[in-house]
Amino acid sequence: MSLVFAPPAAVTVPCAGGGEFPVHRIYCVGRNYAEHAIEMGGSGREPPFFFMKPADAVVPVAEGATGVIDYPTLTSNLHHEIELVVAIGRGGSGIRAADAAAHIWGYAVGLDMTRRDLQNEMKKQGRPWSIGKAFEQSAPIGPIVPIARCGELLSGAITVAVNGTLRQRGDLKDLIWSVNETIEQLSAAWTLQPGDLIYTGTPAGVGAVVRGDVMEGVIAGLGTLKVAVR
């Protein structure tokens, strides 16, 4: 086979303890904490819904490092959303929630960066809002911690601060749809593959960042993700 141009390099995320996790797809869960759902105009607990980001939205940040993202084009309202990221190590379809943990390779701290003004405009027009979510550098992520090392994460504090000021605070136990339920729902619609990442939703308190801001996200048991905006 002769390729007409060189393929892009594989997108990978470093793993705690060594190795690289090759990224296949990125699934994101919308409005998965009740207070955030309400602040975004929802009613609280709703049926789960999903959107996707391209693999090259990933910005891997090594442990102890400060990642850097560029302020994206076309927006004047870039928002942070701190999220637990689930890394799938064994794929499948029709996975039951009771069996879902066996498909998890590990977890990471992630940020779902959002061009909120563009997303809101698309919502008003009843159009898809990929332009608000699925852009370059919109998925910073810290090292993936193997589930064998941290155990199944069912609870724990999740926070993000901007320039040292706390913005978002929640607990993983408050997910409307648990990680295992989310895997069940996703695998009913798509065949999950090793290398898939699932951004599981964000607690209340999302807000704007500007050039020069530094975001510091923390999830109990996973460590810290630090990202600067330039």
Short mmCIF file of C-alpha atoms in Angstrom, two decimals:
data_model
loop_
_atom_site.label_atom_id
_atom_site.label_comp_id
_atom_site.label_asym_id
_atom_site.label_seq_id
_atom_site.Cartn_x
_atom_site.Cartn_y
_atom_site.Cartn_z
CA MET A 1 0.00 0.00 0.00
CA SER A 2 1.29 3.42 -0.94
CA LEU A 3 0.08 6.33 1.22
CA VAL A 4 -0.39 9.68 -0.50
CA PHE A 5 1.09 11.47 2.55
CA ALA A 6 2.64 10.45 5.85
CA PRO A 7 -0.01 9.65 8.48
CA PRO A 8 -0.07 11.78 11.62
CA ALA A 9 1.66 10.47 14.70
CA ALA A 10 -0.44 8.44 17.10
CA VAL A 11 -2.06 10.43 19.91
CA THR A 12 -0.95 9.04 23.26
CA VAL A 13 -1.30 9.92 26.95
CA PRO A 14 1.42 9.07 29.49
CA CYS A 15 0.50 6.55 32.16
CA ALA A 16 1.44 6.73 35.81
CA GLY A 17 4.14 4.12 36.34
CA GLY A 18 5.27 4.19 32.71
CA GLY A 19 4.00 3.52 29.23
CA GLU A 20 1.76 5.42 26.84
CA PHE A 21 -2.00 4.99 26.33
CA PRO A 22 -2.93 5.23 22.60
CA VAL A 23 -6.12 7.26 22.12
CA HIS A 24 -8.88 5.96 19.84
CA ARG A 25 -11.99 8.10 20.43
CA ILE A 26 -13.10 10.67 22.99
CA TYR A 27 -16.67 10.44 24.30
CA CYS A 28 -18.07 13.15 26.57
CA VAL A 29 -21.14 13.03 28.82
CA GLY A 30 -23.26 16.18 29.00
CA ARG A 31 -24.86 17.55 32.17
CA ASN A 32 -23.88 14.69 34.45
CA TYR A 33 -23.93 16.58 37.77
CA ALA A 34 -27.34 17.89 38.86
CA GLU A 35 -26.18 21.38 39.89
CA HIS A 36 -24.29 21.87 36.63
CA ALA A 37 -27.30 20.65 34.64
CA ILE A 38 -29.42 23.28 36.37
CA GLU A 39 -26.86 26.07 35.80
CA MET A 40 -26.90 25.15 32.10
CA GLY A 41 -30.70 25.37 31.94
CA GLY A 42 -31.58 21.73 32.51
CA SER A 43 -33.82 20.15 35.11
CA GLY A 44 -31.27 18.13 37.07
CA ARG A 45 -31.45 14.40 36.37
CA GLU A 46 -31.98 13.82 32.65
CA PRO A 47 -31.39 10.85 30.35
CA PRO A 48 -27.68 10.75 29.44
CA PHE A 49 -26.53 12.36 26.22
CA PHE A 50 -23.16 12.33 24.56
CA PHE A 51 -20.91 14.30 22.24
CA MET A 52 -17.44 13.59 20.88
CA LYS A 53 -14.08 15.23 20.44
CA PRO A 54 -11.38 14.21 17.96
CA ALA A 55 -8.39 12.33 19.33
CA ASP A 56 -6.12 15.24 18.44
CA ALA A 57 -8.01 17.48 20.86
CA VAL A 58 -5.90 15.77 23.54
CA VAL A 59 -3.18 17.81 25.25
CA PRO A 60 -1.24 15.35 27.43
CA VAL A 61 0.36 16.88 30.51
CA ALA A 62 3.06 14.98 32.36
CA GLU A 63 2.95 14.57 36.12
CA GLY A 64 4.27 17.71 37.82
CA ALA A 65 4.35 19.71 34.58
CA THR A 66 2.26 22.69 33.50
CA GLY A 67 0.57 22.11 30.16
CA VAL A 68 -0.12 24.97 27.77
CA ILE A 69 -3.09 25.53 25.49
CA ASP A 70 -3.62 28.35 23.03
CA TYR A 71 -6.68 30.56 23.40
CA PRO A 72 -8.82 29.31 20.49
CA THR A 73 -10.12 31.32 17.56
CA LEU A 74 -13.67 32.65 17.09
CA THR A 75 -14.50 32.88 20.79
CA SER A 76 -14.48 35.45 23.57
CA ASN A 77 -15.91 33.09 26.21
CA LEU A 78 -13.68 30.07 26.75
CA HIS A 79 -14.87 27.94 29.70
CA HIS A 80 -13.18 25.34 31.88
CA GLU A 81 -14.95 22.10 32.82
CA ILE A 82 -13.07 19.75 35.17
CA GLU A 83 -13.86 16.06 34.63
CA LEU A 84 -12.97 12.53 35.61
CA VAL A 85 -11.70 10.74 32.51
CA VAL A 86 -12.15 6.99 32.15
CA ALA A 87 -9.69 5.10 29.92
CA ILE A 88 -11.07 1.96 28.30
CA GLY A 89 -8.70 -0.99 28.10
CA ARG A 90 -11.09 -3.70 26.91
CA GLY A 91 -13.73 -2.92 24.33
CA GLY A 92 -17.15 -4.33 23.69
CA SER A 93 -20.80 -3.59 22.94
CA GLY A 94 -23.83 -4.14 25.12
CA ILE A 95 -21.71 -4.01 28.27
CA ARG A 96 -23.76 -4.31 31.45
CA ALA A 97 -23.13 -1.79 34.21
CA ALA A 98 -22.34 -4.66 36.57
CA ASP A 99 -19.51 -5.76 34.26
CA ALA A 100 -18.24 -2.31 33.24
CA ALA A 101 -15.33 -2.04 35.69
CA ALA A 102 -13.60 -4.95 33.95
CA HIS A 103 -13.36 -2.77 30.81
CA ILE A 104 -11.65 0.16 32.57
CA TRP A 105 -7.87 0.46 32.19
CA GLY A 106 -7.55 3.53 34.36
CA TYR A 107 -8.56 7.09 35.21
CA ALA A 108 -7.20 10.60 34.70
CA VAL A 109 -7.94 14.23 35.46
CA GLY A 110 -9.21 16.07 32.38
CA LEU A 111 -10.49 19.44 31.24
CA ASP A 112 -13.28 19.80 28.68
CA MET A 113 -12.57 23.25 27.27
CA THR A 114 -15.62 24.87 25.71
CA ARG A 115 -16.19 27.83 23.39
CA ARG A 116 -19.35 28.67 25.32
CA ASP A 117 -20.50 31.54 23.14
CA LEU A 118 -20.34 29.37 20.01
CA GLN A 119 -22.02 26.47 21.76
CA ASN A 120 -24.86 28.68 23.00
CA GLU A 121 -25.40 30.19 19.55
CA MET A 122 -25.66 26.74 17.97
CA LYS A 123 -28.14 25.68 20.67
CA LYS A 124 -30.33 28.70 19.89
CA GLN A 125 -30.36 27.74 16.21
CA GLY A 126 -31.04 24.08 16.93
CA ARG A 127 -27.81 23.10 15.20
CA PRO A 128 -25.01 20.71 16.25
CA TRP A 129 -22.53 22.40 18.57
CA SER A 130 -19.31 20.59 17.67
CA ILE A 131 -17.74 24.01 17.00
CA GLY A 132 -18.12 24.76 20.70
CA LYS A 133 -16.58 21.53 21.94
CA ALA A 134 -14.58 19.59 19.34
CA PHE A 135 -11.69 21.93 18.57
CA GLU A 136 -7.92 21.61 18.85
CA GLN A 137 -6.45 21.51 22.35
CA SER A 138 -9.90 21.21 23.92
CA ALA A 139 -9.12 18.08 25.96
CA PRO A 140 -6.11 18.56 28.27
CA ILE A 141 -5.47 15.44 30.34
CA GLY A 142 -3.08 14.33 33.05
CA PRO A 143 -1.37 10.94 33.37
CA ILE A 144 -3.67 7.92 33.33
CA VAL A 145 -3.57 6.02 36.61
CA PRO A 146 -4.18 2.27 36.19
CA ILE A 147 -7.27 0.98 37.99
CA ALA A 148 -5.03 -1.75 39.40
CA ARG A 149 -3.18 1.01 41.24
CA CYS A 150 -5.97 3.35 42.38
CA GLY A 151 -8.96 0.99 42.53
CA GLU A 152 -12.43 1.73 41.21
CA LEU A 153 -13.24 5.41 41.78
CA LEU A 154 -16.76 5.70 43.14
CA SER A 155 -16.34 8.85 45.24
CA GLY A 156 -13.83 11.58 45.93
CA ALA A 157 -13.44 15.34 45.65
CA ILE A 158 -13.13 16.92 42.19
CA THR A 159 -12.10 20.59 42.00
CA VAL A 160 -10.59 23.21 39.75
CA ALA A 161 -9.01 26.52 40.70
CA VAL A 162 -8.05 29.36 38.38
CA ASN A 163 -5.07 31.46 39.46
CA GLY A 164 -5.44 29.94 42.93
CA THR A 165 -9.14 30.76 43.32
CA LEU A 166 -11.50 27.79 43.62
CA ARG A 167 -14.07 27.73 40.83
CA GLN A 168 -15.56 24.22 40.72
CA ARG A 169 -16.03 21.73 43.54
CA GLY A 170 -17.93 18.45 43.58
CA ASP A 171 -17.70 14.78 44.43
CA LEU A 172 -17.59 11.80 42.07
CA LYS A 173 -20.39 10.16 44.07
CA ASP A 174 -22.69 12.92 42.81
CA LEU A 175 -22.48 11.85 39.16
CA ILE A 176 -26.06 11.53 37.89
CA TRP A 177 -25.04 8.58 35.75
CA SER A 178 -22.21 6.62 37.35
CA VAL A 179 -19.15 5.58 35.38
CA ASN A 180 -20.48 2.04 35.05
CA GLU A 181 -23.93 3.21 33.95
CA THR A 182 -22.29 5.52 31.42
CA ILE A 183 -20.28 2.65 29.95
CA GLU A 184 -23.48 0.62 29.66
CA GLN A 185 -25.24 3.46 27.84
CA LEU A 186 -22.31 4.24 25.54
CA SER A 187 -21.73 0.61 24.60
CA ALA A 188 -25.38 0.28 23.59
CA ALA A 189 -24.84 2.95 20.93
CA TRP A 190 -21.19 2.39 19.94
CA THR A 191 -18.79 -0.53 20.14
CA LEU A 192 -16.24 0.68 22.64
CA GLN A 193 -12.61 0.04 21.75
CA PRO A 194 -9.36 -0.12 23.71
CA GLY A 195 -8.00 3.41 23.68
CA ASP A 196 -11.34 5.15 24.11
CA LEU A 197 -11.50 7.98 26.64
CA ILE A 198 -14.73 8.97 28.39
CA TYR A 199 -15.02 12.47 29.87
CA THR A 200 -17.71 11.84 32.48
CA GLY A 201 -19.15 15.31 33.11
CA THR A 202 -18.40 18.38 35.20
CA PRO A 203 -19.73 19.79 38.49
CA ALA A 204 -21.23 23.25 38.83
CA GLY A 205 -19.15 26.41 38.70
CA VAL A 206 -17.93 26.45 35.10
CA GLY A 207 -16.55 29.81 34.03
CA ALA A 208 -14.38 31.75 31.65
CA VAL A 209 -10.61 31.85 31.40
CA VAL A 210 -8.41 34.30 29.50
CA ARG A 211 -4.83 34.37 28.28
CA GLY A 212 -2.42 34.16 31.19
CA ASP A 213 -4.77 32.20 33.45
CA VAL A 214 -3.59 28.95 35.05
CA MET A 215 -6.09 26.18 35.80
CA GLU A 216 -5.34 23.57 38.44
CA GLY A 217 -7.65 20.57 38.52
CA VAL A 218 -7.52 17.95 41.26
CA ILE A 219 -9.32 14.63 41.70
CA ALA A 220 -8.79 12.64 44.90
CA GLY A 221 -6.58 9.65 44.21
CA LEU A 222 -5.40 10.89 40.80
CA GLY A 223 -3.36 13.99 41.49
CA THR A 224 -3.29 17.39 39.80
CA LEU A 225 -3.64 18.66 36.23
CA LYS A 226 -2.15 22.12 35.71
CA VAL A 227 -2.78 23.99 32.45
CA ALA A 228 -1.96 27.55 31.41
CA VAL A 229 -3.75 29.52 28.68
CA ARG A 230 -1.65 31.58 26.29
#
